[in-house]
Amino acid sequence: MLIDTHCHLSYETYENLDEIVKNMDGIMIASGCDDKTNKEVLELVNKYDNVYGTLGIHPTEIDKITSDSFKIVEDNLNNPKIVAIGEIGLDYYWINYNKDKQKEIFEYQLKLANKYNKPVVVHSREAIQDTYDILRKYNLRGSIHCFSSSLEMAKEFIKLGYKIGIGGTLTFKNSKKLQEIVKEIDLSNILIETDSPYLSPDPFRGKKNKPSNVYYVASKIAELKNIDINEVLFITNRNAIEIFDLNI
């Protein structure tokens, strides 16, 4: 069984979404980022047995917040198929004029996670130290999605109780640093993901990604660690089930 711990699913992105979900041999965790996608996630988890979801406001979307944005999130956190708050965090790559506001919204959502005892799915781009400094103030668990920092920082997040989210970029020829990190950290600290429809792994780089491609991430991890892919899937699936309390 495959578990894609982070993907973005919508009928707007995929003309054949029903087919993609049906052909996925396992579980998908669809991530919300704003009002529109949070509502889509709620529709999808109710429609498909093998789709779970997360709700949150992405740092690049905070200027679009309405009076209902956090109500949509909080009112649905007791839904058993909403397994985390996310995708939340900090992004100084795309938007860096509102760092204080990003931090404020990030912390607000972390407090919601504490209140409802939910894990978090964290986005951090060009903001790894601020992300770490904020997370260390909260006793939470979750995923550092699409990890792109150093081995040292990976170890620090692991100490805080987070898993390291590894996606299709691992398969890229220029991802030597990430490959070294995966070799060094224990498999018990890794979650596999696709970030579909983005970041397709080799041999599909440049094409629209899909959740079933998480297999290629697992295959690359198996190659790097010189172990059987079934061991990778067994342990990373167990990690996902534990972190997100998946009822499977």
PDB file of C-alpha atoms in Angstrom:
ATOM      1  CA  MET A   1       0.000   0.000   0.000  1.00  0.00           C
ATOM      2  CA  LEU A   2       1.131   3.531  -0.818  1.00  0.00           C
ATOM      3  CA  ILE A   3       0.525   6.602   1.361  1.00  0.00           C
ATOM      4  CA  ASP A   4       1.060   9.994  -0.230  1.00  0.00           C
ATOM      5  CA  THR A   5       1.242  12.239   2.819  1.00  0.00           C
ATOM      6  CA  HIS A   6       1.004  15.507   0.894  1.00  0.00           C
ATOM      7  CA  CYS A   7      -0.765  16.299  -2.364  1.00  0.00           C
ATOM      8  CA  HIS A   8      -3.086  18.914  -3.840  1.00  0.00           C
ATOM      9  CA  LEU A   9      -6.194  17.510  -5.505  1.00  0.00           C
ATOM     10  CA  SER A  10      -8.885  19.402  -7.389  1.00  0.00           C
ATOM     11  CA  TYR A  11     -11.071  18.980 -10.451  1.00  0.00           C
ATOM     12  CA  GLU A  12      -9.640  22.236 -11.738  1.00  0.00           C
ATOM     13  CA  THR A  13      -6.135  20.738 -11.785  1.00  0.00           C
ATOM     14  CA  TYR A  14      -7.050  17.214 -12.906  1.00  0.00           C
ATOM     15  CA  GLU A  15      -9.597  16.572 -15.635  1.00  0.00           C
ATOM     16  CA  ASN A  16      -9.491  12.896 -14.649  1.00  0.00           C
ATOM     17  CA  LEU A  17      -9.412  13.241 -10.852  1.00  0.00           C
ATOM     18  CA  ASP A  18     -11.852  10.375 -10.287  1.00  0.00           C
ATOM     19  CA  GLU A  19      -9.584   8.083 -12.287  1.00  0.00           C
ATOM     20  CA  ILE A  20      -6.450   9.268 -10.452  1.00  0.00           C
ATOM     21  CA  VAL A  21      -8.015   8.584  -7.065  1.00  0.00           C
ATOM     22  CA  LYS A  22      -9.417   5.235  -8.169  1.00  0.00           C
ATOM     23  CA  ASN A  23      -6.026   4.108  -9.523  1.00  0.00           C
ATOM     24  CA  MET A  24      -4.126   5.051  -6.370  1.00  0.00           C
ATOM     25  CA  ASP A  25      -3.282   1.846  -4.509  1.00  0.00           C
ATOM     26  CA  GLY A  26      -3.466   3.412  -1.083  1.00  0.00           C
ATOM     27  CA  ILE A  27      -4.105   6.634   0.796  1.00  0.00           C
ATOM     28  CA  MET A  28      -3.779  10.288  -0.179  1.00  0.00           C
ATOM     29  CA  ILE A  29      -3.667  13.216   2.233  1.00  0.00           C
ATOM     30  CA  ALA A  30      -4.933  16.236   0.322  1.00  0.00           C
ATOM     31  CA  SER A  31      -3.725  19.597   1.593  1.00  0.00           C
ATOM     32  CA  GLY A  32      -5.707  22.817   1.781  1.00  0.00           C
ATOM     33  CA  CYS A  33      -4.003  26.201   1.385  1.00  0.00           C
ATOM     34  CA  ASP A  34      -6.786  28.817   1.312  1.00  0.00           C
ATOM     35  CA  ASP A  35     -10.571  29.132   1.530  1.00  0.00           C
ATOM     36  CA  LYS A  36     -11.178  27.589  -1.893  1.00  0.00           C
ATOM     37  CA  THR A  37      -8.875  24.609  -1.504  1.00  0.00           C
ATOM     38  CA  ASN A  38      -9.947  23.982   2.102  1.00  0.00           C
ATOM     39  CA  LYS A  39     -13.545  23.644   0.886  1.00  0.00           C
ATOM     40  CA  GLU A  40     -12.395  21.340  -1.917  1.00  0.00           C
ATOM     41  CA  VAL A  41     -10.541  19.142   0.582  1.00  0.00           C
ATOM     42  CA  LEU A  42     -13.712  18.795   2.635  1.00  0.00           C
ATOM     43  CA  GLU A  43     -15.644  17.725  -0.454  1.00  0.00           C
ATOM     44  CA  LEU A  44     -12.989  15.209  -1.452  1.00  0.00           C
ATOM     45  CA  VAL A  45     -12.638  13.510   1.939  1.00  0.00           C
ATOM     46  CA  ASN A  46     -16.393  13.043   2.055  1.00  0.00           C
ATOM     47  CA  LYS A  47     -16.480  11.626  -1.463  1.00  0.00           C
ATOM     48  CA  TYR A  48     -13.533   9.232  -1.455  1.00  0.00           C
ATOM     49  CA  ASP A  49     -12.761   6.601   1.169  1.00  0.00           C
ATOM     50  CA  ASN A  50      -9.010   6.736   0.463  1.00  0.00           C
ATOM     51  CA  VAL A  51      -8.645  10.523   0.635  1.00  0.00           C
ATOM     52  CA  TYR A  52      -7.878  12.208   3.940  1.00  0.00           C
ATOM     53  CA  GLY A  53      -7.215  15.906   4.305  1.00  0.00           C
ATOM     54  CA  THR A  54      -5.554  18.810   6.047  1.00  0.00           C
ATOM     55  CA  LEU A  55      -6.904  22.352   6.387  1.00  0.00           C
ATOM     56  CA  GLY A  56      -4.889  25.532   6.758  1.00  0.00           C
ATOM     57  CA  ILE A  57      -3.792  28.852   5.323  1.00  0.00           C
ATOM     58  CA  HIS A  58      -0.550  28.778   3.345  1.00  0.00           C
ATOM     59  CA  PRO A  59       1.866  31.661   4.008  1.00  0.00           C
ATOM     60  CA  THR A  60       1.617  32.936   0.429  1.00  0.00           C
ATOM     61  CA  GLU A  61      -2.176  33.162   0.780  1.00  0.00           C
ATOM     62  CA  ILE A  62      -2.476  35.178   3.992  1.00  0.00           C
ATOM     63  CA  ASP A  63      -3.273  38.440   2.218  1.00  0.00           C
ATOM     64  CA  LYS A  64      -6.477  36.776   0.980  1.00  0.00           C
ATOM     65  CA  ILE A  65      -7.743  35.874   4.457  1.00  0.00           C
ATOM     66  CA  THR A  66     -11.413  36.642   5.060  1.00  0.00           C
ATOM     67  CA  SER A  67     -13.427  36.729   8.265  1.00  0.00           C
ATOM     68  CA  ASP A  68     -14.467  33.122   7.558  1.00  0.00           C
ATOM     69  CA  SER A  69     -11.039  31.681   6.746  1.00  0.00           C
ATOM     70  CA  PHE A  70     -10.190  30.318  10.167  1.00  0.00           C
ATOM     71  CA  LYS A  71     -13.814  29.447  10.882  1.00  0.00           C
ATOM     72  CA  ILE A  72     -13.737  27.046   7.912  1.00  0.00           C
ATOM     73  CA  VAL A  73     -10.646  25.427   9.397  1.00  0.00           C
ATOM     74  CA  GLU A  74     -11.713  25.288  13.028  1.00  0.00           C
ATOM     75  CA  ASP A  75     -15.298  24.195  12.389  1.00  0.00           C
ATOM     76  CA  ASN A  76     -14.047  21.078  10.598  1.00  0.00           C
ATOM     77  CA  LEU A  77     -11.168  19.919  12.777  1.00  0.00           C
ATOM     78  CA  ASN A  78     -13.388  17.352  14.491  1.00  0.00           C
ATOM     79  CA  ASN A  79     -14.057  15.657  11.161  1.00  0.00           C
ATOM     80  CA  PRO A  80     -12.280  12.283  11.552  1.00  0.00           C
ATOM     81  CA  LYS A  81     -10.923  12.522   7.999  1.00  0.00           C
ATOM     82  CA  ILE A  82      -9.253  15.877   8.617  1.00  0.00           C
ATOM     83  CA  VAL A  83      -5.989  14.649  10.053  1.00  0.00           C
ATOM     84  CA  ALA A  84      -3.864  17.799  10.435  1.00  0.00           C
ATOM     85  CA  ILE A  85      -3.647  21.556  10.149  1.00  0.00           C
ATOM     86  CA  GLY A  86      -1.767  22.481   7.008  1.00  0.00           C
ATOM     87  CA  GLU A  87      -0.319  23.566   4.768  1.00  0.00           C
ATOM     88  CA  ILE A  88       0.979  26.298   7.071  1.00  0.00           C
ATOM     89  CA  GLY A  89       4.332  27.942   7.705  1.00  0.00           C
ATOM     90  CA  LEU A  90       6.637  30.622   6.350  1.00  0.00           C
ATOM     91  CA  ASP A  91       7.711  31.515   2.819  1.00  0.00           C
ATOM     92  CA  TYR A  92      10.280  34.255   2.306  1.00  0.00           C
ATOM     93  CA  TYR A  93      11.065  33.121  -1.247  1.00  0.00           C
ATOM     94  CA  TRP A  94       7.838  34.121  -2.960  1.00  0.00           C
ATOM     95  CA  ILE A  95       6.719  36.802  -0.489  1.00  0.00           C
ATOM     96  CA  ASN A  96       9.037  38.530   1.970  1.00  0.00           C
ATOM     97  CA  TYR A  97       7.411  41.907   2.617  1.00  0.00           C
ATOM     98  CA  ASN A  98       5.082  40.597   5.327  1.00  0.00           C
ATOM     99  CA  LYS A  99       7.291  38.394   7.497  1.00  0.00           C
ATOM    100  CA  ASP A 100       5.727  39.559  10.763  1.00  0.00           C
ATOM    101  CA  LYS A 101       2.225  38.809   9.486  1.00  0.00           C
ATOM    102  CA  GLN A 102       3.345  35.386   8.259  1.00  0.00           C
ATOM    103  CA  LYS A 103       4.709  34.584  11.699  1.00  0.00           C
ATOM    104  CA  GLU A 104       1.515  35.792  13.370  1.00  0.00           C
ATOM    105  CA  ILE A 105      -0.731  33.637  11.161  1.00  0.00           C
ATOM    106  CA  PHE A 106       1.610  30.662  11.514  1.00  0.00           C
ATOM    107  CA  GLU A 107       1.503  30.863  15.294  1.00  0.00           C
ATOM    108  CA  TYR A 108      -2.269  31.317  15.326  1.00  0.00           C
ATOM    109  CA  GLN A 109      -2.648  28.032  13.451  1.00  0.00           C
ATOM    110  CA  LEU A 110      -0.138  26.281  15.704  1.00  0.00           C
ATOM    111  CA  LYS A 111      -2.265  27.330  18.664  1.00  0.00           C
ATOM    112  CA  LEU A 112      -5.283  25.809  16.931  1.00  0.00           C
ATOM    113  CA  ALA A 113      -3.305  22.586  16.534  1.00  0.00           C
ATOM    114  CA  ASN A 114      -2.575  22.603  20.251  1.00  0.00           C
ATOM    115  CA  LYS A 115      -6.210  23.279  21.080  1.00  0.00           C
ATOM    116  CA  TYR A 116      -7.500  20.400  18.962  1.00  0.00           C
ATOM    117  CA  ASN A 117      -4.521  18.066  19.450  1.00  0.00           C
ATOM    118  CA  LYS A 118      -3.778  17.949  15.722  1.00  0.00           C
ATOM    119  CA  PRO A 119      -0.455  17.471  13.953  1.00  0.00           C
ATOM    120  CA  VAL A 120       0.710  20.142  11.510  1.00  0.00           C
ATOM    121  CA  VAL A 121       2.039  20.107   7.959  1.00  0.00           C
ATOM    122  CA  VAL A 122       4.698  22.801   7.720  1.00  0.00           C
ATOM    123  CA  HIS A 123       5.866  24.700   4.655  1.00  0.00           C
ATOM    124  CA  SER A 124       9.211  26.478   5.001  1.00  0.00           C
ATOM    125  CA  ARG A 125      11.027  28.145   2.128  1.00  0.00           C
ATOM    126  CA  GLU A 126      14.007  30.431   2.710  1.00  0.00           C
ATOM    127  CA  ALA A 127      12.773  30.669   6.314  1.00  0.00           C
ATOM    128  CA  ILE A 128      14.120  27.589   8.037  1.00  0.00           C
ATOM    129  CA  GLN A 129      15.538  29.260  11.159  1.00  0.00           C
ATOM    130  CA  ASP A 130      12.397  31.297  11.849  1.00  0.00           C
ATOM    131  CA  THR A 131      10.311  28.177  11.249  1.00  0.00           C
ATOM    132  CA  TYR A 132      12.370  26.217  13.755  1.00  0.00           C
ATOM    133  CA  ASP A 133      12.385  29.017  16.342  1.00  0.00           C
ATOM    134  CA  ILE A 134       8.596  29.179  16.228  1.00  0.00           C
ATOM    135  CA  LEU A 135       7.967  25.421  16.250  1.00  0.00           C
ATOM    136  CA  ARG A 136      10.222  24.860  19.240  1.00  0.00           C
ATOM    137  CA  LYS A 137       7.787  26.968  21.329  1.00  0.00           C
ATOM    138  CA  TYR A 138       4.978  24.457  20.760  1.00  0.00           C
ATOM    139  CA  ASN A 139       4.706  20.834  21.783  1.00  0.00           C
ATOM    140  CA  LEU A 140       3.417  19.535  18.463  1.00  0.00           C
ATOM    141  CA  ARG A 141       4.132  16.819  15.921  1.00  0.00           C
ATOM    142  CA  GLY A 142       3.829  16.697  12.180  1.00  0.00           C
ATOM    143  CA  SER A 143       5.659  16.906   8.868  1.00  0.00           C
ATOM    144  CA  ILE A 144       8.247  19.341   7.575  1.00  0.00           C
ATOM    145  CA  HIS A 145       6.863  19.191   4.062  1.00  0.00           C
ATOM    146  CA  CYS A 146       9.175  19.115   1.027  1.00  0.00           C
ATOM    147  CA  PHE A 147      12.279  19.411   3.176  1.00  0.00           C
ATOM    148  CA  SER A 148      15.061  21.424   1.540  1.00  0.00           C
ATOM    149  CA  SER A 149      17.416  22.501   4.313  1.00  0.00           C
ATOM    150  CA  SER A 150      20.486  20.898   5.879  1.00  0.00           C
ATOM    151  CA  LEU A 151      21.144  17.609   7.643  1.00  0.00           C
ATOM    152  CA  GLU A 152      21.752  19.546  10.863  1.00  0.00           C
ATOM    153  CA  MET A 153      18.349  21.224  10.662  1.00  0.00           C
ATOM    154  CA  ALA A 154      16.664  17.932   9.805  1.00  0.00           C
ATOM    155  CA  LYS A 155      18.062  16.475  13.014  1.00  0.00           C
ATOM    156  CA  GLU A 156      16.821  19.479  15.007  1.00  0.00           C
ATOM    157  CA  PHE A 157      13.268  19.120  13.673  1.00  0.00           C
ATOM    158  CA  ILE A 158      13.376  15.397  14.405  1.00  0.00           C
ATOM    159  CA  LYS A 159      14.307  16.211  18.012  1.00  0.00           C
ATOM    160  CA  LEU A 160      11.166  18.350  18.199  1.00  0.00           C
ATOM    161  CA  GLY A 161       9.051  15.376  17.127  1.00  0.00           C
ATOM    162  CA  TYR A 162       8.640  16.086  13.419  1.00  0.00           C
ATOM    163  CA  LYS A 163       9.019  13.783  10.445  1.00  0.00           C
ATOM    164  CA  ILE A 164      10.898  14.893   7.347  1.00  0.00           C
ATOM    165  CA  GLY A 165       8.706  15.051   4.234  1.00  0.00           C
ATOM    166  CA  ILE A 166      10.526  13.708   1.173  1.00  0.00           C
ATOM    167  CA  GLY A 167       9.127  14.073  -2.340  1.00  0.00           C
ATOM    168  CA  GLY A 168      10.011  13.801  -5.999  1.00  0.00           C
ATOM    169  CA  THR A 169      12.942  16.205  -5.825  1.00  0.00           C
ATOM    170  CA  LEU A 170      14.876  13.356  -4.213  1.00  0.00           C
ATOM    171  CA  THR A 171      15.052  11.675  -7.617  1.00  0.00           C
ATOM    172  CA  PHE A 172      16.575  14.696  -9.383  1.00  0.00           C
ATOM    173  CA  LYS A 173      20.224  14.416 -10.409  1.00  0.00           C
ATOM    174  CA  ASN A 174      21.048  17.761  -8.764  1.00  0.00           C
ATOM    175  CA  SER A 175      19.551  16.787  -5.391  1.00  0.00           C
ATOM    176  CA  LYS A 176      22.769  15.405  -3.930  1.00  0.00           C
ATOM    177  CA  LYS A 177      22.348  17.244  -0.613  1.00  0.00           C
ATOM    178  CA  LEU A 178      18.852  15.875  -0.053  1.00  0.00           C
ATOM    179  CA  GLN A 179      20.026  12.402  -1.036  1.00  0.00           C
ATOM    180  CA  GLU A 180      22.784  12.580   1.574  1.00  0.00           C
ATOM    181  CA  ILE A 181      20.247  13.640   4.200  1.00  0.00           C
ATOM    182  CA  VAL A 182      18.034  10.663   3.372  1.00  0.00           C
ATOM    183  CA  LYS A 183      21.036   8.346   3.672  1.00  0.00           C
ATOM    184  CA  GLU A 184      21.900   9.756   7.092  1.00  0.00           C
ATOM    185  CA  ILE A 185      18.563   9.972   8.896  1.00  0.00           C
ATOM    186  CA  ASP A 186      16.714   6.918  10.108  1.00  0.00           C
ATOM    187  CA  LEU A 187      13.763   5.717   8.044  1.00  0.00           C
ATOM    188  CA  SER A 188      11.561   6.073  11.121  1.00  0.00           C
ATOM    189  CA  ASN A 189      11.864   9.837  10.671  1.00  0.00           C
ATOM    190  CA  ILE A 190      10.747  10.028   7.036  1.00  0.00           C
ATOM    191  CA  LEU A 191       7.380  10.572   5.367  1.00  0.00           C
ATOM    192  CA  ILE A 192       6.983  10.198   1.613  1.00  0.00           C
ATOM    193  CA  GLU A 193       4.900  12.602  -0.456  1.00  0.00           C
ATOM    194  CA  THR A 194       4.399  13.894  -3.997  1.00  0.00           C
ATOM    195  CA  ASP A 195       3.167  17.500  -3.634  1.00  0.00           C
ATOM    196  CA  SER A 196       1.064  16.686  -6.704  1.00  0.00           C
ATOM    197  CA  PRO A 197       0.475  18.181  -9.188  1.00  0.00           C
ATOM    198  CA  TYR A 198       3.956  19.659  -8.698  1.00  0.00           C
ATOM    199  CA  LEU A 199       7.487  18.206  -8.522  1.00  0.00           C
ATOM    200  CA  SER A 200       7.061  15.043 -10.532  1.00  0.00           C
ATOM    201  CA  PRO A 201       9.876  12.562  -9.890  1.00  0.00           C
ATOM    202  CA  ASP A 202      12.123  11.194 -12.567  1.00  0.00           C
ATOM    203  CA  PRO A 203      11.221   9.689 -15.028  1.00  0.00           C
ATOM    204  CA  PHE A 204       8.187  12.021 -15.209  1.00  0.00           C
ATOM    205  CA  ARG A 205       9.924  15.306 -14.451  1.00  0.00           C
ATOM    206  CA  GLY A 206       8.218  18.191 -16.259  1.00  0.00           C
ATOM    207  CA  LYS A 207       4.856  16.407 -16.394  1.00  0.00           C
ATOM    208  CA  LYS A 208       1.900  16.812 -14.060  1.00  0.00           C
ATOM    209  CA  ASN A 209       2.496  14.804 -10.906  1.00  0.00           C
ATOM    210  CA  LYS A 210       0.020  12.370  -9.351  1.00  0.00           C
ATOM    211  CA  PRO A 211      -0.177  10.618  -5.961  1.00  0.00           C
ATOM    212  CA  SER A 212       0.726   7.157  -7.272  1.00  0.00           C
ATOM    213  CA  ASN A 213       4.159   8.548  -8.194  1.00  0.00           C
ATOM    214  CA  VAL A 214       5.013   8.380  -4.510  1.00  0.00           C
ATOM    215  CA  TYR A 215       6.193   4.890  -5.434  1.00  0.00           C
ATOM    216  CA  TYR A 216       9.195   6.423  -7.213  1.00  0.00           C
ATOM    217  CA  VAL A 217      10.112   8.389  -4.094  1.00  0.00           C
ATOM    218  CA  ALA A 218      10.042   5.180  -2.064  1.00  0.00           C
ATOM    219  CA  SER A 219      12.094   3.423  -4.747  1.00  0.00           C
ATOM    220  CA  LYS A 220      14.787   6.106  -4.613  1.00  0.00           C
ATOM    221  CA  ILE A 221      14.937   5.895  -0.825  1.00  0.00           C
ATOM    222  CA  ALA A 222      15.354   2.129  -1.090  1.00  0.00           C
ATOM    223  CA  GLU A 223      18.200   2.627  -3.567  1.00  0.00           C
ATOM    224  CA  LEU A 224      19.956   5.206  -1.373  1.00  0.00           C
ATOM    225  CA  LYS A 225      19.647   3.100   1.766  1.00  0.00           C
ATOM    226  CA  ASN A 226      20.322  -0.188  -0.031  1.00  0.00           C
ATOM    227  CA  ILE A 227      17.181  -1.832   1.339  1.00  0.00           C
ATOM    228  CA  ASP A 228      14.067  -3.408  -0.159  1.00  0.00           C
ATOM    229  CA  ILE A 229      11.321  -1.025  -1.247  1.00  0.00           C
ATOM    230  CA  ASN A 230       8.798  -3.023   0.777  1.00  0.00           C
ATOM    231  CA  GLU A 231      10.713  -2.119   3.918  1.00  0.00           C
ATOM    232  CA  VAL A 232      10.605   1.549   2.920  1.00  0.00           C
ATOM    233  CA  LEU A 233       6.865   1.396   2.349  1.00  0.00           C
ATOM    234  CA  PHE A 234       6.190  -0.524   5.551  1.00  0.00           C
ATOM    235  CA  ILE A 235       8.111   1.897   7.775  1.00  0.00           C
ATOM    236  CA  THR A 236       7.037   5.138   6.091  1.00  0.00           C
ATOM    237  CA  ASN A 237       3.414   3.953   6.093  1.00  0.00           C
ATOM    238  CA  ARG A 238       3.719   3.222   9.795  1.00  0.00           C
ATOM    239  CA  ASN A 239       5.161   6.695  10.323  1.00  0.00           C
ATOM    240  CA  ALA A 240       2.228   8.275   8.494  1.00  0.00           C
ATOM    241  CA  ILE A 241      -0.354   6.236  10.376  1.00  0.00           C
ATOM    242  CA  GLU A 242       1.198   7.249  13.701  1.00  0.00           C
ATOM    243  CA  ILE A 243       1.705  10.946  12.939  1.00  0.00           C
ATOM    244  CA  PHE A 244      -1.712  11.499  11.337  1.00  0.00           C
ATOM    245  CA  ASP A 245      -3.628   8.926  13.397  1.00  0.00           C
ATOM    246  CA  LEU A 246      -4.989   7.383  10.209  1.00  0.00           C
ATOM    247  CA  ASN A 247      -7.864   5.005  10.774  1.00  0.00           C
ATOM    248  CA  ILE A 248      -6.641   2.284   8.423  1.00  0.00           C
TER     249      ILE A 248
END
